[in-house]
Short mmCIF file of C-alpha atoms and ligand atoms in Angstrom, two decimals:
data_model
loop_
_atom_site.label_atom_id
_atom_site.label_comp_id
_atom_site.label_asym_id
_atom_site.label_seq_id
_atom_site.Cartn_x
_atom_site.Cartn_y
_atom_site.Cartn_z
CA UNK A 93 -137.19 -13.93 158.63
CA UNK A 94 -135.35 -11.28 156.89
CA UNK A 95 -132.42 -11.51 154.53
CA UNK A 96 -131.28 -14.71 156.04
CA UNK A 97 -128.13 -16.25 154.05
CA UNK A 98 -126.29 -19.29 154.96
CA UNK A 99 -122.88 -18.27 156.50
CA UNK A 100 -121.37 -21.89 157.89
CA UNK A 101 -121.46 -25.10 158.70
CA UNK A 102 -120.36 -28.05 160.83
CA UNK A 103 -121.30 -31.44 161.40
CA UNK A 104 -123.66 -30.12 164.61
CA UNK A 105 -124.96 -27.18 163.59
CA UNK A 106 -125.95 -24.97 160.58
CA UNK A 107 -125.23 -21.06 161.21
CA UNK A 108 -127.49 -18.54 159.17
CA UNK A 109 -127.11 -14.89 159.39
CA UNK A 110 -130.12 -12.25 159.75
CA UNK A 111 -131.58 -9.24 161.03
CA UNK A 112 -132.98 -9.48 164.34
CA UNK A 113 -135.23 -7.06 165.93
CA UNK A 114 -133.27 -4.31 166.55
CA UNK A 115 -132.09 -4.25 162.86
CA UNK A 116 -128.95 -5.69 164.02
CA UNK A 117 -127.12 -8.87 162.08
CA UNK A 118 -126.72 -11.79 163.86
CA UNK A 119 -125.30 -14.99 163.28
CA UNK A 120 -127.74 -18.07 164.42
CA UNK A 121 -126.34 -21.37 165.05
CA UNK A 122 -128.99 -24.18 164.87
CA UNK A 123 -128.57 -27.00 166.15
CA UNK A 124 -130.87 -30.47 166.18
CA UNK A 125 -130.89 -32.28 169.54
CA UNK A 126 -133.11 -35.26 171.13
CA UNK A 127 -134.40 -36.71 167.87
CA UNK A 128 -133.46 -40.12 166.68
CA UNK A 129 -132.83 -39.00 163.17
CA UNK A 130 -129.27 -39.40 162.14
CA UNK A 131 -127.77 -35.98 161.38
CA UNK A 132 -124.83 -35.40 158.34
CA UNK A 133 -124.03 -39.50 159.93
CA UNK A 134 -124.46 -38.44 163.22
CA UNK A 135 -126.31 -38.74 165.85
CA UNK A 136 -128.12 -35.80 167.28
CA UNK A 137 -126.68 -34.33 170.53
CA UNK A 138 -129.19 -34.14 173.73
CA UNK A 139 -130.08 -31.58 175.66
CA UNK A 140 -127.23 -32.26 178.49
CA UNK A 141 -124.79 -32.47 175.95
CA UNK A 142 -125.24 -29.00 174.34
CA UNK A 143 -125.80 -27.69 177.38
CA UNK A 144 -121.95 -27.58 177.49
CA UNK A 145 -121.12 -25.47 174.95
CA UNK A 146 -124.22 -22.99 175.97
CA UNK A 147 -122.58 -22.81 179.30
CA UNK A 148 -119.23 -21.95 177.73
CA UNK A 149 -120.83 -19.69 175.45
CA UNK A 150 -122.47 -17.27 178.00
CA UNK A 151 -119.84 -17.24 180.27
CA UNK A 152 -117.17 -15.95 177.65
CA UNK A 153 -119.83 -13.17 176.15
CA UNK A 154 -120.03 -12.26 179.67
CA UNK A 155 -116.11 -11.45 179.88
CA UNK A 156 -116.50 -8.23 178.26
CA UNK A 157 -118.10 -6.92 181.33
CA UNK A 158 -116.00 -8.18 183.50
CA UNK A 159 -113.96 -5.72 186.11
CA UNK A 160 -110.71 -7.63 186.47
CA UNK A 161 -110.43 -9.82 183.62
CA UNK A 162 -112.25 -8.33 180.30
CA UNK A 163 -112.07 -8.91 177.04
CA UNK A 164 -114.39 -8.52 173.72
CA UNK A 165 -112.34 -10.98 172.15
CA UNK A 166 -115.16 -13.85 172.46
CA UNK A 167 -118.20 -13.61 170.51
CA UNK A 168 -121.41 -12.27 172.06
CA UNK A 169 -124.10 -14.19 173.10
CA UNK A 170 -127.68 -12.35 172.09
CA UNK A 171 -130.22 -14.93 173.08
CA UNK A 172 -131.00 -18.48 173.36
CA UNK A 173 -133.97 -20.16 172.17
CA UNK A 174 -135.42 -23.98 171.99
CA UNK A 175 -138.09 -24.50 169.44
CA UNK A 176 -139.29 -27.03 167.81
CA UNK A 177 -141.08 -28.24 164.09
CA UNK A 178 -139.23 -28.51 160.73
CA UNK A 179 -136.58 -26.38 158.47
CA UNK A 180 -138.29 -23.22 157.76
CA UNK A 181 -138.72 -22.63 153.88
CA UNK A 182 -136.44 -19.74 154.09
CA UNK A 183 -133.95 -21.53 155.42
CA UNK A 184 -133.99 -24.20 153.27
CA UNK A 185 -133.34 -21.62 150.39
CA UNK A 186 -130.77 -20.21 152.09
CA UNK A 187 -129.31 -23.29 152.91
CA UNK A 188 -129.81 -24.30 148.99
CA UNK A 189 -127.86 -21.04 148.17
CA UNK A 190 -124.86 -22.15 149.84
CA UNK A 191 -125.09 -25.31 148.43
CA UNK A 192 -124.79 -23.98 144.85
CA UNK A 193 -122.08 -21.46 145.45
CA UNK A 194 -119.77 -23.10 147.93
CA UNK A 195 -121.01 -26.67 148.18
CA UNK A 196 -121.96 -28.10 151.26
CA UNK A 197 -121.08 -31.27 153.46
CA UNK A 198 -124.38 -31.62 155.18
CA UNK A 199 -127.70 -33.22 154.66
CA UNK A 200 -130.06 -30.99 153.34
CA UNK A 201 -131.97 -30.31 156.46
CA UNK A 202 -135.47 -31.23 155.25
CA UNK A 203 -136.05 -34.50 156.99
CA UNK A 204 -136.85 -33.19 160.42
CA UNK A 205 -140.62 -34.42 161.82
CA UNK A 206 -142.81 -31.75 163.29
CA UNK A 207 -141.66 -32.75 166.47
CA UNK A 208 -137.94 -32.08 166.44
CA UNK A 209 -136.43 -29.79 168.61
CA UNK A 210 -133.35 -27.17 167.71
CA UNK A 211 -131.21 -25.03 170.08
CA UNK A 212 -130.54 -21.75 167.99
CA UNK A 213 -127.74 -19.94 169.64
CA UNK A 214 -128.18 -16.31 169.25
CA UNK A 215 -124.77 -14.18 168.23
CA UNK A 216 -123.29 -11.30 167.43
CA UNK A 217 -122.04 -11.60 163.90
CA UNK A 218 -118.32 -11.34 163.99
CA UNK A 219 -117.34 -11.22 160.47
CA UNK A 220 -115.48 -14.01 158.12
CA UNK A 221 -113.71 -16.90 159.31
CA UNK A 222 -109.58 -16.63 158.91
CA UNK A 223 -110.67 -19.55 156.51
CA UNK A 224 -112.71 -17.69 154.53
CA UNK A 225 -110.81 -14.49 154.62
CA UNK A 226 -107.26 -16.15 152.59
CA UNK A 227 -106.55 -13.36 150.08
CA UNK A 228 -108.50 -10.64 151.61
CA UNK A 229 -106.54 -9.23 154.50
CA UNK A 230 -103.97 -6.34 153.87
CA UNK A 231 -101.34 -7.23 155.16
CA UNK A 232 -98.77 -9.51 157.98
CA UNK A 233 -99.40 -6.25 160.18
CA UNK A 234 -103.15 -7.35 160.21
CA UNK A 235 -102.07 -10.91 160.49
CA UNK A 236 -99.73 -9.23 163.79
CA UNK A 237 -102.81 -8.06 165.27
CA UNK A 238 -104.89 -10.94 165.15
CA UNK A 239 -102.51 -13.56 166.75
CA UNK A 240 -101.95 -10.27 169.44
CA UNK A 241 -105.83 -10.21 169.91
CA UNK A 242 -106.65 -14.27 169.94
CA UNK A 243 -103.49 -13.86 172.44
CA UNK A 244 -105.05 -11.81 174.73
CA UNK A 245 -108.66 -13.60 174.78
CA UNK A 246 -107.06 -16.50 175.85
CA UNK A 247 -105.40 -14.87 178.29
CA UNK A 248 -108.07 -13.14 179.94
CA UNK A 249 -110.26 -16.38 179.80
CA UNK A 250 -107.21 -18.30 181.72
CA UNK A 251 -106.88 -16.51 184.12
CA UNK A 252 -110.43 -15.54 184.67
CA UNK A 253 -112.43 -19.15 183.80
CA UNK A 254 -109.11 -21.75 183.48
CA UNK A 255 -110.33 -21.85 180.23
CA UNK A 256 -108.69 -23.96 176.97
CA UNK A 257 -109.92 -23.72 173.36
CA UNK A 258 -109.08 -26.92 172.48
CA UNK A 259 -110.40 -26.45 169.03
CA UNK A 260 -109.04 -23.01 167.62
CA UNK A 261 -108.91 -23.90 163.91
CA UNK A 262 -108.86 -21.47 161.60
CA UNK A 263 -112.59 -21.61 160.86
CA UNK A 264 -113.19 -20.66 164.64
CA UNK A 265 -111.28 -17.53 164.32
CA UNK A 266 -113.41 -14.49 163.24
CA UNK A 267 -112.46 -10.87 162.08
CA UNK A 268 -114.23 -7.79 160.94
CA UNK A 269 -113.17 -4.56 159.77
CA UNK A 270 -113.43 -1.84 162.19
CA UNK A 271 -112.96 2.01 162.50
CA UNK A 272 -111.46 1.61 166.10
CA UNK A 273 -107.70 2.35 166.04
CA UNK A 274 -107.36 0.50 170.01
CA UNK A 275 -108.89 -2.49 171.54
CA UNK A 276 -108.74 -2.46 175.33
CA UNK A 277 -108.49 -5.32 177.77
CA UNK A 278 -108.11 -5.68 181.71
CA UNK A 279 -105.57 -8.63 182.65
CA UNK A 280 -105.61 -9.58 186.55
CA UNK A 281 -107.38 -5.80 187.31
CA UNK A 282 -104.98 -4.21 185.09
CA UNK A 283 -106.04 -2.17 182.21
CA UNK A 284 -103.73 -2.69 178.56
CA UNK A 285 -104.78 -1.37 175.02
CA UNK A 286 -103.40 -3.23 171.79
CA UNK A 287 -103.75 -1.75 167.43
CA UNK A 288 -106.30 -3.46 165.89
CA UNK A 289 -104.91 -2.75 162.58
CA UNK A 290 -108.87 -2.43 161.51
CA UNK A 291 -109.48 -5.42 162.35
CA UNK A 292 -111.88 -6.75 165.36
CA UNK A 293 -111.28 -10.51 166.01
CA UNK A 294 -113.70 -12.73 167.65
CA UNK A 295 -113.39 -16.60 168.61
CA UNK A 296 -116.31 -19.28 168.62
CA UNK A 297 -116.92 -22.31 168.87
CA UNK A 298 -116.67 -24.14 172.05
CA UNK A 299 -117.79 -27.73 171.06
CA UNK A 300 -114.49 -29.16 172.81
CA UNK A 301 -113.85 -26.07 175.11
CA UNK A 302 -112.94 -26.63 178.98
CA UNK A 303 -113.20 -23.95 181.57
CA UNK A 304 -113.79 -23.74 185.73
CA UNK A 305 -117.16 -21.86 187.61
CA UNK A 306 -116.46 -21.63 191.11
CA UNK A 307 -114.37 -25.04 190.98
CA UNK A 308 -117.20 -26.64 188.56
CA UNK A 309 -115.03 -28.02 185.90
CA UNK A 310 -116.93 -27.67 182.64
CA UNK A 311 -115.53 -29.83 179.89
CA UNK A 312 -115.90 -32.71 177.10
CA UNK A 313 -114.29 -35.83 177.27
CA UNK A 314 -112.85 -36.72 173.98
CA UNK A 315 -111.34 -39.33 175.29
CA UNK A 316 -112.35 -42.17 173.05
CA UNK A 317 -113.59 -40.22 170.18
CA UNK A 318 -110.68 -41.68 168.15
CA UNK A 319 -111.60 -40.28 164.92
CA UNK A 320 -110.66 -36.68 165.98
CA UNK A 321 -107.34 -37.96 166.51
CA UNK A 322 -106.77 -39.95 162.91
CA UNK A 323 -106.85 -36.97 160.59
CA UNK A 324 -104.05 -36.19 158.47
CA UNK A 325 -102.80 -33.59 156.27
CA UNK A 326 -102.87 -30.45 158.16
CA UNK A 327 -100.96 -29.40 160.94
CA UNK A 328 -104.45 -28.55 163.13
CA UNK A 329 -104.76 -32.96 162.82
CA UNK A 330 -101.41 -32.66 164.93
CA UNK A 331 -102.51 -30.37 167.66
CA UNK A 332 -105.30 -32.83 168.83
CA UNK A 333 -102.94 -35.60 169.36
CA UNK A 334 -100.33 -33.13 171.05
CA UNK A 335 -102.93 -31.70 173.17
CA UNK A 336 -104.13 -35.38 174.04
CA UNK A 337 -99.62 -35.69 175.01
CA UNK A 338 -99.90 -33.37 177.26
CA UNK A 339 -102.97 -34.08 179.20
CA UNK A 340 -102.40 -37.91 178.90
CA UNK A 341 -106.11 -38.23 177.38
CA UNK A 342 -107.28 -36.78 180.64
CA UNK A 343 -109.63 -33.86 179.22
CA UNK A 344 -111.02 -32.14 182.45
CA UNK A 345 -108.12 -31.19 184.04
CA UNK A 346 -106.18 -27.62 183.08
CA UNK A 347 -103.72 -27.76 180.41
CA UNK A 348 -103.58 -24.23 179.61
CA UNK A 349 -100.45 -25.14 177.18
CA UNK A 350 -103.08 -26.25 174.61
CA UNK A 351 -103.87 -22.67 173.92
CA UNK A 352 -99.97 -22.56 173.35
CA UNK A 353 -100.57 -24.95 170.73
CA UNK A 354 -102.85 -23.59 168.63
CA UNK A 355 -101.28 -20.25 168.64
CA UNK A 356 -98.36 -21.92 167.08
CA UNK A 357 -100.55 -23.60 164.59
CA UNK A 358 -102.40 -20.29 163.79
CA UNK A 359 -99.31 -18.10 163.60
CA UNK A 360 -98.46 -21.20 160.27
CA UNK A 361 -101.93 -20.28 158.86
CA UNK A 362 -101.34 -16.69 159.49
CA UNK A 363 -97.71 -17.28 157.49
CA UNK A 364 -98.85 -19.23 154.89
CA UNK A 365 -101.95 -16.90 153.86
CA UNK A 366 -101.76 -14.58 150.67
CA UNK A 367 -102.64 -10.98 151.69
CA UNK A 368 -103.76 -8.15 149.03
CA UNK A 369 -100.90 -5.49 150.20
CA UNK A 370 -97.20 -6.41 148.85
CA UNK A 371 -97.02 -5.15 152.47
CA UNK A 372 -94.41 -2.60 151.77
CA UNK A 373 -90.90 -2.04 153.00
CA UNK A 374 -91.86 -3.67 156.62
CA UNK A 375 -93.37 -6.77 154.94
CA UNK A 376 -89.92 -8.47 155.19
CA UNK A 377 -89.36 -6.94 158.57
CA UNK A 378 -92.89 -8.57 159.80
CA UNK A 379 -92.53 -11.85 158.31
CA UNK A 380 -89.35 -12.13 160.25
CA UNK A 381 -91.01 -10.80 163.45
CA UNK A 382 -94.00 -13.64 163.00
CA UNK A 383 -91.43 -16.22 162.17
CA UNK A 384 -89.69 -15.67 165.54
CA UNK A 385 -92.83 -15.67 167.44
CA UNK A 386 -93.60 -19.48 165.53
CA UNK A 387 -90.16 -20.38 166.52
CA UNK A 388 -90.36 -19.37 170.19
CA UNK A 389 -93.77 -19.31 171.22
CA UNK A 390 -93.61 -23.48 172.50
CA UNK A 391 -91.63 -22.82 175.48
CA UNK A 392 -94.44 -20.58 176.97
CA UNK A 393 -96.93 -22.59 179.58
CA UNK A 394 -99.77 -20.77 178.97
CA UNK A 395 -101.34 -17.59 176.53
CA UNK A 396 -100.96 -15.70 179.25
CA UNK A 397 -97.10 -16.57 179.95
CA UNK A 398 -96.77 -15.64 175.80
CA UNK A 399 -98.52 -12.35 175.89
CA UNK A 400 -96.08 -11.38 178.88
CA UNK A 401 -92.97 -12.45 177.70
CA UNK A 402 -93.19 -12.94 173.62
CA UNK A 403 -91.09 -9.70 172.77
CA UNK A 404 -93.90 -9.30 169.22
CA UNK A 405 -96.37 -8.23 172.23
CA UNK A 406 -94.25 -5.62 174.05
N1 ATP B 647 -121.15 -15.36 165.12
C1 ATP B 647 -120.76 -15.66 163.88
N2 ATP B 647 -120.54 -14.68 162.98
C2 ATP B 647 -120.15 -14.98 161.72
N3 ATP B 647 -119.95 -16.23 161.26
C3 ATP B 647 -120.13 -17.26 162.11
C4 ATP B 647 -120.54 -17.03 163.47
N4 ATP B 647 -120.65 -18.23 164.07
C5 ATP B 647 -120.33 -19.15 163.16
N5 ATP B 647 -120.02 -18.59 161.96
C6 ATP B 647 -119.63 -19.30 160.72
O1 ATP B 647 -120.16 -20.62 160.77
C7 ATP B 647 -119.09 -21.60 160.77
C8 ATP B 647 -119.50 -22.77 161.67
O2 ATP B 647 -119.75 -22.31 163.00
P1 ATP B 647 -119.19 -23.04 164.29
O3 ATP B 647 -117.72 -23.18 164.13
O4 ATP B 647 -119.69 -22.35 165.50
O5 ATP B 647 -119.93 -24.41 164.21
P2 ATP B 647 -119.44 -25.89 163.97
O6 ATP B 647 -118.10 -25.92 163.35
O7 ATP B 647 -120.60 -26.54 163.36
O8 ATP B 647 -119.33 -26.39 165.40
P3 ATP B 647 -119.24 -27.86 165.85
O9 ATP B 647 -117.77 -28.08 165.99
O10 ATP B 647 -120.02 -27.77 167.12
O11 ATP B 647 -119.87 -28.75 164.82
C9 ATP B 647 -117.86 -20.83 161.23
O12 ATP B 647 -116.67 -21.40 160.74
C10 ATP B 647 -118.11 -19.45 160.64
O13 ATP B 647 -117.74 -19.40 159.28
MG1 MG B 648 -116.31 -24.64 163.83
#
């Protein structure tokens, strides 16, 4: 496997990066499933329980080839494979790598029998992680164009798949830098264009996603997972319990105000990161603009209702 380097993490899954045939990077997310080994204290998922978030995964690739309702704002799904046996050696170093320079929350993932299996989700690699990228971006106009772009995807997927993030933290937001000067999107058959600002954003991570396939209602009850809605600290802790407000713990029905939610919540990350430019005579303008949007953007219903009617997107 060729120049493969740890890139992330999360209790279910490890994500590598590497070249695949093509010479392209990707990103692979592996994930155990079926053993009875306990995973970083958790059990592994089954097969029918990832198959949710491979379903959710393929069908938002597949919305930037859609004719009515496109957008690349979702990252791309290469390939999908099940294999089975234990950690690769050159995983393990990568894995060991990370370890050393960022430290990692995860058991080192040398335990596995020769019989385990692993799902390894095949992606696109879409950059750093908002997380991951505090101090690097230029400026609040980049910051601008993100919240305009994870806007839009959300948009396009609601109207398109009834589809709700339900888990758009900060480390589920992707960006890139890019030549392209316009990103284009089709909303409801109608074809728009937005500034990237250099920067291409891309979403994952669909673990607690919900969306609708020809009135099949894809979705994950968190009903009674009541960990996920004890943390503290952080204002992404709140937006689980507001969500769970709104939808009266009912998690397969269509809420599309959750998106709402953590577009307010991202717009405070997007606020409170440093950014490399002093950002110039408009940085004071832009703050203001941003602050508006976090002021006002509650009242919409929907993404889609905000990228029509928030006056930062006209
Ligand atoms: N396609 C990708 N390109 C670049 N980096 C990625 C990609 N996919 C994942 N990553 C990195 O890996 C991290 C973890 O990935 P992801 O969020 O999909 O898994 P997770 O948090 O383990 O999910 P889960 O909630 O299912 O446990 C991300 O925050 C990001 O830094
Ligand atoms: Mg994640």
């Amino acid at each position: 496997m060729k120049q493969c380097v740890k890139i992330g993490e999360g209790t279910f899954g490890e994500v590598f990066s590497t070249t695949n045939a093509s010479g392209d990077t990707v990103a692979l997310k592996i994930i155990p499933v079926e053993g009875s080994d306990k995973v970083n204290g958790e059990e592994q998922k089954t097969f029918g329980e990832i198959l949710h978030e491979i379903i959710i995964s393929k069908e938002l690739s597949s919305l930037k080839e859609k004719q009515h309702n496109q957008t690349h704002g979702f990252i791309g799904l290469n390939d999908l494979h099940c294999v089975q046996g234990c950690y690769p050696p050159d995983f393990l170093n990568a894995w060991d790598n990370f370890n050393w320079k960022k430290g990692s929350e995860n058991d080192r993932p040398d335990f596995f029998e020769k019989d385990q299996f692993f799902i390894i989700l095949e992606f696109e690699f879409g950059g750093v992680d908002l997380e991951n990228s505090n101090g690097t971006l230029m400026s609040l106009l980049v910051a601008k164009s993100i919240l305009h772009q994870v806007t839009v995807a959300l948009a396009v997927a609601e109207q398109e798949l009834q589809f709700e993030h339900r888990d758009l933290h900060w480390g589920n937001v992707l960006v890139k830098t890019t030549k392209q000067k316009k990103g284009s999107f089709l909303l409801n058959g109608a074809a728009h264009s937005l500034e990237t600002k250099g920067v291409l954003v891309r979403i994952i991570d669909y673990s607690l996603s919900r969306l609708e396939i020809d009135d099949l209602t894809v979705s994950c009850d968190i009903s009674k997972d009541e960990e996920l809605f004890m943390g503290q600290g952080d204002y992404q802790f709140d937006i689980y319990r507001l969500m769970r407000q709104e939808n009266g713990n009912n998690w397969s029905n269509y809420h599309p105000h959750t998106n709402v939610l953590w577009l307010h919540y991202l717009c405070s990350k997007l606020l409170s990161m440093k950014y490399r430019g002093s950002g110039g005579r408009g940085a004071k303008d832009m703050r203001e603009e941003l602050t508006r949007f976090y002021d006002n953007v509650l009242q919409y219903s929907s993404a889609t209702e905000a990228l029509r009617n928030c006056p930062m997107f006209q």
